[in-house]
Amino acid sequence: MNKDINFLATKTSEKAKKKKGLMLVKVIAIFSLIFVALLSVLVYYVNGKIYPQALRSERDSLLRRLSTLHNREAKLAIVSNRIENISELIDKRVDYSKLISKFFEKMPSGIKVDNLRLDKQTILLTISSNSLLPINEFIDGLIELGKEKEISVLLLDSLSTSEASSAYSVSLTANL
Amino acid sequence: MEKRVNIDITILKFLYARYKQFIIPGVVILVCFVLLITFIIPQLKALFELSTNAKKDSNRIIVLKNNLNFLSSLSDSALDSQLQIVSTALPTNKDFIGVINAISYAASFTGVSVSEFQLQIGDLSQAPTDTSKFSSLSLKLSVNGNTNDVNKFIEALYTTFPLSEVTSINIGDTSSTVEINFYYKPLPPVNYNDSTPINPIPSSRLKRINDLYNFNYNFSSSSESVSNSSNGLVNPL
């Protein structure tokens, strides 16, 4: 059995313990306050450094000035779009007038064009002449056009002679 | 067995008297903790996002400055002139008056006569909506003239607005048939995006616009004869 029980001593120790605890809580409270205050200032400072107000002001000012030029921007966008389309159109269309001119350049005198049909892929030509020589010369000319890659295939569809008009008639097909 | 704690006012008073010195520091700690959790930690997290946004905005400002300088350097009159010529070359809808003007001009320029023509205008009530492909007005013309005249007529049409393409030619002894497509295309919607750099029109395309000034056109699409010389339009390029 413990005989050294001293009630007065226990009371003093409890008071000291409470005082110590209170001190600790006060210190923690002060440190918490300082910590939170410092962290807040730090966040505010870093915030201002990372994304300065000047940057935002400059951005807003530029956006305001650009908004007055939207009309010009729209016009430019339309012109760019249209000219792209126009270029595409001009580049893809076949200039038949040049092709027909090339055909006629190769045509010697004495040949009459009875019919010329032309579409995106083929040219059907019916010519007539009193002599076979100019027809031969013309076909030689068309073969040259083939070498120049103007036409890819040249077919002689028919060669006939008419007793009434004493003329030779030739039908040709050329693929483009 | 259920244990019940009986807290009455005397105990509360006793506890208050015993721990009242702890209340203020305790509340301060609690408030600090709440501030830390609800404000400061989210702010710290937001800093990373802010840093990314700041970088983006810095780049955006460079783009905005370049766009502003570029747009400011453009001339309104030159843009209007270019806009007018490209819109006449490739209309946004069925410009049948322009088509008739073009045929009239090409015929009078080359000395051929157009005896009859079929123009398929289609439904005028419905505006074209597909901005990705070209639409066209198909036309079949009977042209009176010799082979050379018809050829010149086609050549003239190729350098007349609105832009057209001959799809079929049938040249006979005295009269010929020509099938032509006159093109039009609706404009795509213009979207403003401030973060995208505005690119100038490439020089090859500017050259193309320059070439268009040598074409035959009539901006008013009226019944007057079609001629670029009468417009008094100055090539801004």
Short mmCIF file of N, CA and C in Angstrom, two decimals, chain A:
data_model
loop_
_atom_site.label_atom_id
_atom_site.label_comp_id
_atom_site.label_asym_id
_atom_site.label_seq_id
_atom_site.Cartn_x
_atom_site.Cartn_y
_atom_site.Cartn_z
N MET A 1 0.85 -1.20 0.00
CA MET A 1 0.00 0.00 0.00
C MET A 1 0.87 1.24 0.00
N ASN A 2 0.54 2.16 -0.84
CA ASN A 2 1.33 3.39 -0.94
C ASN A 2 0.92 4.36 0.13
N LYS A 3 1.92 4.72 0.93
CA LYS A 3 1.60 5.65 2.02
C LYS A 3 2.00 7.08 1.67
N ASP A 4 2.61 7.31 0.49
CA ASP A 4 3.11 8.65 0.17
C ASP A 4 2.13 9.46 -0.67
N ILE A 5 0.90 9.44 -0.29
CA ILE A 5 -0.09 10.21 -1.04
C ILE A 5 -0.17 11.60 -0.46
N ASN A 6 0.14 12.59 -1.35
CA ASN A 6 0.13 13.99 -0.91
C ASN A 6 -0.81 14.78 -1.83
N PHE A 7 -1.93 15.09 -1.27
CA PHE A 7 -2.97 15.77 -2.07
C PHE A 7 -2.55 17.16 -2.49
N LEU A 8 -1.85 17.92 -1.71
CA LEU A 8 -1.41 19.28 -2.05
C LEU A 8 -0.46 19.30 -3.23
N ALA A 9 0.47 18.37 -3.20
CA ALA A 9 1.46 18.27 -4.29
C ALA A 9 0.78 17.98 -5.61
N THR A 10 -0.22 17.14 -5.66
CA THR A 10 -0.95 16.77 -6.87
C THR A 10 -1.67 17.98 -7.46
N LYS A 11 -2.25 18.78 -6.59
CA LYS A 11 -2.99 19.96 -7.03
C LYS A 11 -2.06 20.95 -7.73
N THR A 12 -0.87 21.15 -7.16
CA THR A 12 0.12 22.07 -7.74
C THR A 12 0.57 21.55 -9.09
N SER A 13 0.81 20.26 -9.18
CA SER A 13 1.27 19.65 -10.43
C SER A 13 0.20 19.76 -11.52
N GLU A 14 -1.03 19.60 -11.13
CA GLU A 14 -2.15 19.72 -12.10
C GLU A 14 -2.24 21.14 -12.63
N LYS A 15 -2.03 22.12 -11.73
CA LYS A 15 -2.07 23.54 -12.13
C LYS A 15 -0.95 23.84 -13.12
N ALA A 16 0.22 23.28 -12.78
CA ALA A 16 1.38 23.50 -13.65
C ALA A 16 1.15 22.88 -15.02
N LYS A 17 0.53 21.71 -15.00
CA LYS A 17 0.23 20.98 -16.23
C LYS A 17 -0.75 21.79 -17.09
N LYS A 18 -1.75 22.34 -16.42
CA LYS A 18 -2.77 23.13 -17.11
C LYS A 18 -2.14 24.40 -17.70
N LYS A 19 -1.27 25.01 -16.91
CA LYS A 19 -0.59 26.23 -17.35
C LYS A 19 0.28 25.93 -18.58
N LYS A 20 0.93 24.79 -18.50
CA LYS A 20 1.80 24.37 -19.60
C LYS A 20 0.97 24.12 -20.88
N GLY A 21 -0.15 23.44 -20.65
CA GLY A 21 -1.06 23.15 -21.78
C GLY A 21 -1.59 24.42 -22.40
N LEU A 22 -1.97 25.37 -21.52
CA LEU A 22 -2.51 26.65 -22.00
C LEU A 22 -1.46 27.40 -22.81
N MET A 23 -0.25 27.35 -22.31
CA MET A 23 0.88 28.01 -22.98
C MET A 23 1.07 27.44 -24.39
N LEU A 24 1.00 26.11 -24.44
CA LEU A 24 1.19 25.40 -25.71
C LEU A 24 0.10 25.79 -26.72
N VAL A 25 -1.13 25.82 -26.21
CA VAL A 25 -2.27 26.17 -27.09
C VAL A 25 -2.12 27.61 -27.59
N LYS A 26 -1.69 28.50 -26.69
CA LYS A 26 -1.51 29.91 -27.09
C LYS A 26 -0.42 30.04 -28.15
N VAL A 27 0.67 29.30 -27.92
CA VAL A 27 1.78 29.34 -28.89
C VAL A 27 1.32 28.82 -30.25
N ILE A 28 0.57 27.70 -30.21
CA ILE A 28 0.06 27.13 -31.47
C ILE A 28 -0.86 28.14 -32.16
N ALA A 29 -1.71 28.79 -31.36
CA ALA A 29 -2.65 29.77 -31.93
C ALA A 29 -1.90 30.92 -32.58
N ILE A 30 -0.88 31.43 -31.90
CA ILE A 30 -0.10 32.56 -32.46
C ILE A 30 0.62 32.13 -33.73
N PHE A 31 1.23 30.94 -33.68
CA PHE A 31 1.94 30.44 -34.87
C PHE A 31 0.99 30.20 -36.04
N SER A 32 -0.20 29.69 -35.71
CA SER A 32 -1.20 29.46 -36.76
C SER A 32 -1.57 30.78 -37.42
N LEU A 33 -1.77 31.77 -36.57
CA LEU A 33 -2.15 33.09 -37.07
C LEU A 33 -1.05 33.66 -37.98
N ILE A 34 0.19 33.57 -37.49
CA ILE A 34 1.32 34.08 -38.28
C ILE A 34 1.47 33.29 -39.58
N PHE A 35 1.33 31.97 -39.46
CA PHE A 35 1.49 31.10 -40.63
C PHE A 35 0.45 31.44 -41.71
N VAL A 36 -0.80 31.56 -41.26
CA VAL A 36 -1.89 31.85 -42.22
C VAL A 36 -1.70 33.24 -42.84
N ALA A 37 -1.31 34.21 -42.00
CA ALA A 37 -1.11 35.57 -42.51
C ALA A 37 0.02 35.60 -43.52
N LEU A 38 1.15 34.96 -43.18
CA LEU A 38 2.29 34.95 -44.09
C LEU A 38 1.97 34.26 -45.40
N LEU A 39 1.27 33.12 -45.27
CA LEU A 39 0.91 32.35 -46.47
C LEU A 39 -0.01 33.16 -47.38
N SER A 40 -0.94 33.90 -46.76
CA SER A 40 -1.87 34.73 -47.54
C SER A 40 -1.12 35.81 -48.30
N VAL A 41 -0.19 36.46 -47.57
CA VAL A 41 0.61 37.52 -48.21
C VAL A 41 1.44 36.93 -49.34
N LEU A 42 2.00 35.75 -49.08
CA LEU A 42 2.85 35.09 -50.08
C LEU A 42 2.03 34.75 -51.35
N VAL A 43 0.85 34.19 -51.12
CA VAL A 43 -0.02 33.83 -52.25
C VAL A 43 -0.38 35.08 -53.06
N TYR A 44 -0.71 36.15 -52.33
CA TYR A 44 -1.08 37.41 -53.01
C TYR A 44 0.09 37.93 -53.82
N TYR A 45 1.29 37.88 -53.20
CA TYR A 45 2.49 38.38 -53.86
C TYR A 45 2.83 37.56 -55.10
N VAL A 46 2.81 36.23 -54.93
CA VAL A 46 3.14 35.33 -56.06
C VAL A 46 2.09 35.48 -57.17
N ASN A 47 0.85 35.62 -56.74
CA ASN A 47 -0.24 35.82 -57.71
C ASN A 47 0.02 37.05 -58.58
N GLY A 48 0.40 38.12 -57.93
CA GLY A 48 0.70 39.35 -58.66
C GLY A 48 1.92 39.22 -59.55
N LYS A 49 2.89 38.41 -59.09
CA LYS A 49 4.13 38.23 -59.85
C LYS A 49 3.88 37.37 -61.09
N ILE A 50 3.14 36.26 -60.88
CA ILE A 50 2.89 35.32 -61.98
C ILE A 50 2.03 35.95 -63.06
N TYR A 51 0.97 36.59 -62.64
CA TYR A 51 0.01 37.12 -63.60
C TYR A 51 -0.21 38.60 -63.27
N PRO A 52 0.74 39.43 -63.65
CA PRO A 52 0.64 40.84 -63.24
C PRO A 52 -0.56 41.54 -63.87
N GLN A 53 -1.02 42.52 -63.19
CA GLN A 53 -2.18 43.30 -63.64
C GLN A 53 -1.88 43.95 -64.99
N ALA A 54 -0.61 44.31 -65.18
CA ALA A 54 -0.23 44.97 -66.43
C ALA A 54 -0.51 44.07 -67.64
N LEU A 55 -0.28 42.77 -67.43
CA LEU A 55 -0.51 41.80 -68.51
C LEU A 55 -1.99 41.75 -68.88
N ARG A 56 -2.81 41.71 -67.84
CA ARG A 56 -4.26 41.68 -68.07
C ARG A 56 -4.73 42.96 -68.75
N SER A 57 -4.20 44.08 -68.29
CA SER A 57 -4.61 45.37 -68.86
C SER A 57 -4.21 45.45 -70.33
N GLU A 58 -2.99 44.98 -70.60
CA GLU A 58 -2.50 45.01 -71.99
C GLU A 58 -3.37 44.14 -72.88
N ARG A 59 -3.69 42.95 -72.37
CA ARG A 59 -4.54 42.02 -73.13
C ARG A 59 -5.91 42.63 -73.42
N ASP A 60 -6.50 43.21 -72.38
CA ASP A 60 -7.83 43.82 -72.54
C ASP A 60 -7.80 45.00 -73.50
N SER A 61 -6.73 45.79 -73.39
CA SER A 61 -6.60 46.95 -74.28
C SER A 61 -6.46 46.50 -75.73
N LEU A 62 -5.64 45.46 -75.95
CA LEU A 62 -5.45 44.94 -77.32
C LEU A 62 -6.75 44.38 -77.87
N LEU A 63 -7.49 43.67 -77.01
CA LEU A 63 -8.77 43.09 -77.46
C LEU A 63 -9.76 44.19 -77.84
N ARG A 64 -9.74 45.28 -77.05
CA ARG A 64 -10.64 46.41 -77.34
C ARG A 64 -10.29 47.04 -78.68
N ARG A 65 -8.99 47.21 -78.90
CA ARG A 65 -8.54 47.84 -80.16
C ARG A 65 -8.83 46.94 -81.35
N LEU A 66 -8.66 45.62 -81.13
CA LEU A 66 -8.92 44.67 -82.22
C LEU A 66 -10.41 44.59 -82.58
N SER A 67 -11.24 44.80 -81.57
CA SER A 67 -12.69 44.70 -81.83
C SER A 67 -13.15 45.76 -82.83
N THR A 68 -12.41 46.88 -82.90
CA THR A 68 -12.77 47.93 -83.87
C THR A 68 -12.33 47.54 -85.28
N LEU A 69 -11.47 46.51 -85.38
CA LEU A 69 -10.97 46.10 -86.70
C LEU A 69 -11.59 44.80 -87.18
N HIS A 70 -12.64 44.35 -86.50
CA HIS A 70 -13.28 43.08 -86.89
C HIS A 70 -13.86 43.12 -88.31
N ASN A 71 -14.32 44.30 -88.68
CA ASN A 71 -14.88 44.46 -90.02
C ASN A 71 -13.81 44.18 -91.07
N ARG A 72 -12.63 44.75 -90.82
CA ARG A 72 -11.50 44.56 -91.74
C ARG A 72 -11.07 43.08 -91.76
N GLU A 73 -11.09 42.48 -90.59
CA GLU A 73 -10.70 41.07 -90.46
C GLU A 73 -11.68 40.18 -91.25
N ALA A 74 -12.96 40.52 -91.17
CA ALA A 74 -13.98 39.73 -91.89
C ALA A 74 -13.78 39.87 -93.39
N LYS A 75 -13.50 41.09 -93.83
CA LYS A 75 -13.28 41.32 -95.27
C LYS A 75 -12.07 40.50 -95.75
N LEU A 76 -11.02 40.54 -94.95
CA LEU A 76 -9.81 39.81 -95.32
C LEU A 76 -10.09 38.30 -95.39
N ALA A 77 -10.86 37.81 -94.42
CA ALA A 77 -11.19 36.38 -94.40
C ALA A 77 -12.00 36.00 -95.63
N ILE A 78 -12.92 36.87 -96.02
CA ILE A 78 -13.75 36.58 -97.19
C ILE A 78 -12.90 36.62 -98.47
N VAL A 79 -12.04 37.64 -98.57
CA VAL A 79 -11.18 37.74 -99.76
C VAL A 79 -10.28 36.50 -99.85
N SER A 80 -9.71 36.09 -98.70
CA SER A 80 -8.82 34.91 -98.70
C SER A 80 -9.58 33.67 -99.14
N ASN A 81 -10.77 33.51 -98.58
CA ASN A 81 -11.59 32.33 -98.92
C ASN A 81 -11.97 32.35 -100.40
N ARG A 82 -12.41 33.51 -100.88
CA ARG A 82 -12.86 33.62 -102.27
C ARG A 82 -11.71 33.36 -103.24
N ILE A 83 -10.54 33.94 -102.93
CA ILE A 83 -9.43 33.81 -103.88
C ILE A 83 -8.92 32.36 -103.92
N GLU A 84 -9.02 31.67 -102.78
CA GLU A 84 -8.66 30.24 -102.78
C GLU A 84 -9.61 29.47 -103.71
N ASN A 85 -10.91 29.76 -103.56
CA ASN A 85 -11.91 29.09 -104.40
C ASN A 85 -11.74 29.44 -105.87
N ILE A 86 -11.49 30.72 -106.12
CA ILE A 86 -11.32 31.17 -107.51
C ILE A 86 -10.10 30.48 -108.14
N SER A 87 -9.01 30.42 -107.35
CA SER A 87 -7.79 29.78 -107.87
C SER A 87 -8.06 28.30 -108.17
N GLU A 88 -8.78 27.66 -107.26
CA GLU A 88 -9.11 26.23 -107.45
C GLU A 88 -9.91 26.05 -108.74
N LEU A 89 -10.85 26.95 -108.94
CA LEU A 89 -11.73 26.89 -110.11
C LEU A 89 -10.95 27.14 -111.40
N ILE A 90 -10.13 28.18 -111.39
CA ILE A 90 -9.37 28.53 -112.60
C ILE A 90 -8.36 27.43 -112.92
N ASP A 91 -7.74 26.87 -111.88
CA ASP A 91 -6.73 25.83 -112.11
C ASP A 91 -7.34 24.53 -112.64
N LYS A 92 -8.56 24.22 -112.21
CA LYS A 92 -9.12 22.92 -112.61
C LYS A 92 -9.85 22.97 -113.96
N ARG A 93 -10.30 24.15 -114.37
CA ARG A 93 -11.08 24.19 -115.61
C ARG A 93 -10.17 24.06 -116.82
N VAL A 94 -10.68 23.36 -117.81
CA VAL A 94 -9.90 23.12 -119.03
C VAL A 94 -10.19 24.26 -119.99
N ASP A 95 -9.11 24.81 -120.52
CA ASP A 95 -9.29 25.90 -121.48
C ASP A 95 -9.47 25.29 -122.87
N TYR A 96 -10.73 25.08 -123.23
CA TYR A 96 -11.03 24.43 -124.51
C TYR A 96 -10.64 25.30 -125.70
N SER A 97 -10.72 26.61 -125.52
CA SER A 97 -10.39 27.48 -126.64
C SER A 97 -8.93 27.29 -127.07
N LYS A 98 -8.05 27.11 -126.10
CA LYS A 98 -6.63 26.89 -126.42
C LYS A 98 -6.46 25.57 -127.15
N LEU A 99 -7.20 24.56 -126.66
CA LEU A 99 -7.12 23.21 -127.24
C LEU A 99 -7.63 23.23 -128.69
N ILE A 100 -8.77 23.90 -128.87
CA ILE A 100 -9.33 23.98 -130.23
C ILE A 100 -8.36 24.74 -131.14
N SER A 101 -7.78 25.81 -130.60
CA SER A 101 -6.81 26.58 -131.39
C SER A 101 -5.64 25.70 -131.82
N LYS A 102 -5.18 24.85 -130.90
CA LYS A 102 -4.06 23.95 -131.23
C LYS A 102 -4.46 22.97 -132.33
N PHE A 103 -5.70 22.50 -132.26
CA PHE A 103 -6.20 21.58 -133.30
C PHE A 103 -6.20 22.28 -134.66
N PHE A 104 -6.67 23.52 -134.65
CA PHE A 104 -6.77 24.24 -135.92
C PHE A 104 -5.41 24.68 -136.44
N GLU A 105 -4.47 24.85 -135.53
CA GLU A 105 -3.10 25.18 -135.97
C GLU A 105 -2.51 24.05 -136.80
N LYS A 106 -2.91 22.82 -136.42
CA LYS A 106 -2.36 21.64 -137.11
C LYS A 106 -3.13 21.33 -138.40
N MET A 107 -4.16 22.09 -138.66
CA MET A 107 -5.03 21.79 -139.81
C MET A 107 -4.52 22.49 -141.07
N PRO A 108 -4.11 21.74 -142.07
CA PRO A 108 -3.64 22.38 -143.30
C PRO A 108 -4.82 22.90 -144.13
N SER A 109 -4.52 23.71 -145.12
CA SER A 109 -5.60 24.23 -145.97
C SER A 109 -6.16 23.07 -146.82
N GLY A 110 -7.38 23.19 -147.19
CA GLY A 110 -8.02 22.12 -147.97
C GLY A 110 -8.82 21.18 -147.10
N ILE A 111 -8.88 21.45 -145.84
CA ILE A 111 -9.67 20.59 -144.93
C ILE A 111 -10.85 21.41 -144.40
N LYS A 112 -11.98 20.79 -144.43
CA LYS A 112 -13.18 21.47 -143.91
C LYS A 112 -13.67 20.71 -142.66
N VAL A 113 -13.95 21.48 -141.62
CA VAL A 113 -14.46 20.85 -140.40
C VAL A 113 -15.98 20.73 -140.52
N ASP A 114 -16.44 19.50 -140.56
CA ASP A 114 -17.89 19.28 -140.65
C ASP A 114 -18.53 19.30 -139.26
N ASN A 115 -17.82 18.74 -138.31
CA ASN A 115 -18.38 18.70 -136.95
C ASN A 115 -17.26 18.56 -135.93
N LEU A 116 -17.43 19.26 -134.83
CA LEU A 116 -16.46 19.13 -133.73
C LEU A 116 -17.24 19.04 -132.43
N ARG A 117 -17.08 17.94 -131.76
CA ARG A 117 -17.75 17.77 -130.46
C ARG A 117 -16.68 17.62 -129.40
N LEU A 118 -16.89 18.32 -128.33
CA LEU A 118 -15.85 18.31 -127.29
C LEU A 118 -16.50 18.30 -125.92
N ASP A 119 -16.06 17.39 -125.11
CA ASP A 119 -16.49 17.45 -123.71
C ASP A 119 -15.27 17.25 -122.81
N LYS A 120 -15.51 16.98 -121.55
CA LYS A 120 -14.37 16.95 -120.60
C LYS A 120 -13.34 15.87 -120.91
N GLN A 121 -13.77 14.82 -121.63
CA GLN A 121 -12.84 13.72 -121.85
C GLN A 121 -12.46 13.47 -123.30
N THR A 122 -13.39 13.76 -124.20
CA THR A 122 -13.11 13.39 -125.60
C THR A 122 -13.39 14.53 -126.57
N ILE A 123 -12.72 14.41 -127.71
CA ILE A 123 -12.98 15.32 -128.83
C ILE A 123 -13.37 14.43 -130.02
N LEU A 124 -14.51 14.68 -130.58
CA LEU A 124 -14.94 13.95 -131.78
C LEU A 124 -14.89 14.94 -132.94
N LEU A 125 -14.14 14.59 -133.96
CA LEU A 125 -13.92 15.53 -135.05
C LEU A 125 -14.27 14.86 -136.37
N THR A 126 -15.07 15.51 -137.15
CA THR A 126 -15.37 15.00 -138.50
C THR A 126 -14.89 16.06 -139.48
N ILE A 127 -13.97 15.63 -140.33
CA ILE A 127 -13.40 16.57 -141.31
C ILE A 127 -13.59 15.98 -142.72
N SER A 128 -13.51 16.83 -143.71
CA SER A 128 -13.59 16.33 -145.09
C SER A 128 -12.61 17.10 -145.97
N SER A 129 -12.16 16.41 -147.01
CA SER A 129 -11.21 17.03 -147.92
C SER A 129 -11.29 16.33 -149.27
N ASN A 130 -10.87 17.03 -150.28
CA ASN A 130 -10.87 16.42 -151.63
C ASN A 130 -9.67 15.51 -151.83
N SER A 131 -8.69 15.69 -150.97
CA SER A 131 -7.47 14.88 -151.11
C SER A 131 -7.12 14.23 -149.78
N LEU A 132 -6.45 13.09 -149.86
CA LEU A 132 -6.04 12.39 -148.64
C LEU A 132 -4.78 13.01 -148.02
N LEU A 133 -4.04 13.74 -148.85
CA LEU A 133 -2.76 14.31 -148.37
C LEU A 133 -2.94 15.27 -147.19
N PRO A 134 -3.84 16.28 -147.32
CA PRO A 134 -4.01 17.16 -146.14
C PRO A 134 -4.55 16.43 -144.91
N ILE A 135 -5.39 15.38 -145.18
CA ILE A 135 -5.91 14.60 -144.03
C ILE A 135 -4.75 13.90 -143.33
N ASN A 136 -3.86 13.35 -144.12
CA ASN A 136 -2.68 12.67 -143.57
C ASN A 136 -1.81 13.66 -142.78
N GLU A 137 -1.64 14.84 -143.36
CA GLU A 137 -0.83 15.87 -142.70
C GLU A 137 -1.47 16.27 -141.35
N PHE A 138 -2.80 16.35 -141.37
CA PHE A 138 -3.52 16.73 -140.14
C PHE A 138 -3.35 15.66 -139.05
N ILE A 139 -3.48 14.39 -139.50
CA ILE A 139 -3.33 13.29 -138.51
C ILE A 139 -1.90 13.31 -137.94
N ASP A 140 -0.90 13.58 -138.80
CA ASP A 140 0.49 13.70 -138.30
C ASP A 140 0.58 14.81 -137.25
N GLY A 141 -0.12 15.90 -137.53
CA GLY A 141 -0.14 17.04 -136.58
C GLY A 141 -0.77 16.65 -135.25
N LEU A 142 -1.83 15.85 -135.33
CA LEU A 142 -2.50 15.41 -134.08
C LEU A 142 -1.59 14.46 -133.29
N ILE A 143 -0.83 13.64 -134.01
CA ILE A 143 0.12 12.74 -133.31
C ILE A 143 1.16 13.57 -132.55
N GLU A 144 1.57 14.68 -133.18
CA GLU A 144 2.50 15.60 -132.49
C GLU A 144 1.86 16.15 -131.21
N LEU A 145 0.55 16.45 -131.30
CA LEU A 145 -0.17 16.93 -130.09
C LEU A 145 -0.15 15.87 -128.99
N GLY A 146 -0.23 14.62 -129.44
CA GLY A 146 -0.15 13.51 -128.47
C GLY A 146 1.19 13.47 -127.78
N LYS A 147 2.25 13.74 -128.58
CA LYS A 147 3.60 13.77 -127.99
C LYS A 147 3.74 14.94 -127.00
N GLU A 148 3.01 16.00 -127.30
CA GLU A 148 3.05 17.18 -126.39
C GLU A 148 2.11 17.00 -125.20
N LYS A 149 1.53 15.81 -125.07
CA LYS A 149 0.63 15.43 -123.95
C LYS A 149 -0.69 16.23 -123.94
N GLU A 150 -1.03 16.81 -125.07
CA GLU A 150 -2.31 17.53 -125.14
C GLU A 150 -3.46 16.54 -125.25
N ILE A 151 -3.21 15.46 -125.99
CA ILE A 151 -4.20 14.38 -126.09
C ILE A 151 -3.52 13.06 -125.74
N SER A 152 -4.31 12.12 -125.21
CA SER A 152 -3.68 10.86 -124.79
C SER A 152 -3.91 9.74 -125.80
N VAL A 153 -5.08 9.70 -126.40
CA VAL A 153 -5.40 8.62 -127.36
C VAL A 153 -5.99 9.25 -128.61
N LEU A 154 -5.59 8.75 -129.78
CA LEU A 154 -6.16 9.25 -131.03
C LEU A 154 -6.66 8.05 -131.84
N LEU A 155 -7.95 8.05 -132.14
CA LEU A 155 -8.54 6.92 -132.89
C LEU A 155 -9.13 7.42 -134.20
N LEU A 156 -8.87 6.68 -135.23
CA LEU A 156 -9.51 6.98 -136.52
C LEU A 156 -10.78 6.14 -136.58
N ASP A 157 -11.90 6.77 -136.40
CA ASP A 157 -13.16 6.03 -136.32
C ASP A 157 -13.64 5.57 -137.70
N SER A 158 -13.56 6.46 -138.65
CA SER A 158 -14.03 6.06 -140.00
C SER A 158 -13.36 6.90 -141.07
N LEU A 159 -13.26 6.29 -142.21
CA LEU A 159 -12.76 7.00 -143.39
C LEU A 159 -13.68 6.62 -144.54
N SER A 160 -14.37 7.56 -145.08
CA SER A 160 -15.32 7.24 -146.16
C SER A 160 -15.16 8.24 -147.30
N THR A 161 -15.66 7.84 -148.41
CA THR A 161 -15.60 8.74 -149.57
C THR A 161 -17.00 8.91 -150.15
N SER A 162 -17.28 10.11 -150.56
CA SER A 162 -18.59 10.38 -151.12
C SER A 162 -18.42 10.59 -152.63
N GLU A 163 -19.13 9.80 -153.39
CA GLU A 163 -19.00 9.90 -154.85
C GLU A 163 -19.63 11.19 -155.37
N ALA A 164 -20.70 11.60 -154.69
CA ALA A 164 -21.42 12.80 -155.14
C ALA A 164 -20.54 14.04 -155.02
N SER A 165 -19.88 14.18 -153.87
CA SER A 165 -19.06 15.38 -153.66
C SER A 165 -17.59 15.13 -153.95
N SER A 166 -17.27 13.88 -154.27
CA SER A 166 -15.89 13.41 -154.50
C SER A 166 -14.96 13.91 -153.39
N ALA A 167 -15.40 13.73 -152.16
CA ALA A 167 -14.59 14.15 -151.00
C ALA A 167 -14.42 12.99 -150.03
N TYR A 168 -13.30 13.04 -149.34
CA TYR A 168 -13.04 12.03 -148.30
C TYR A 168 -13.52 12.61 -146.96
N SER A 169 -14.15 11.75 -146.21
CA SER A 169 -14.62 12.19 -144.89
C SER A 169 -13.97 11.31 -143.81
N VAL A 170 -13.45 11.96 -142.80
CA VAL A 170 -12.74 11.22 -141.74
C VAL A 170 -13.34 11.61 -140.38
N SER A 171 -13.59 10.58 -139.57
CA SER A 171 -14.04 10.84 -138.18
C SER A 171 -12.93 10.41 -137.23
N LEU A 172 -12.58 11.32 -136.33
CA LEU A 172 -11.49 11.04 -135.38
C LEU A 172 -11.98 11.22 -133.94
N THR A 173 -11.45 10.40 -133.06
CA THR A 173 -11.74 10.58 -131.63
C THR A 173 -10.42 10.76 -130.89
N ALA A 174 -10.35 11.80 -130.13
CA ALA A 174 -9.14 12.02 -129.32
C ALA A 174 -9.55 12.11 -127.86
N ASN A 175 -8.85 11.36 -127.05
CA ASN A 175 -9.12 11.45 -125.60
C ASN A 175 -8.19 12.48 -124.97
N LEU A 176 -8.75 13.26 -124.08
CA LEU A 176 -7.93 14.30 -123.42
C LEU A 176 -7.17 13.73 -122.22
#
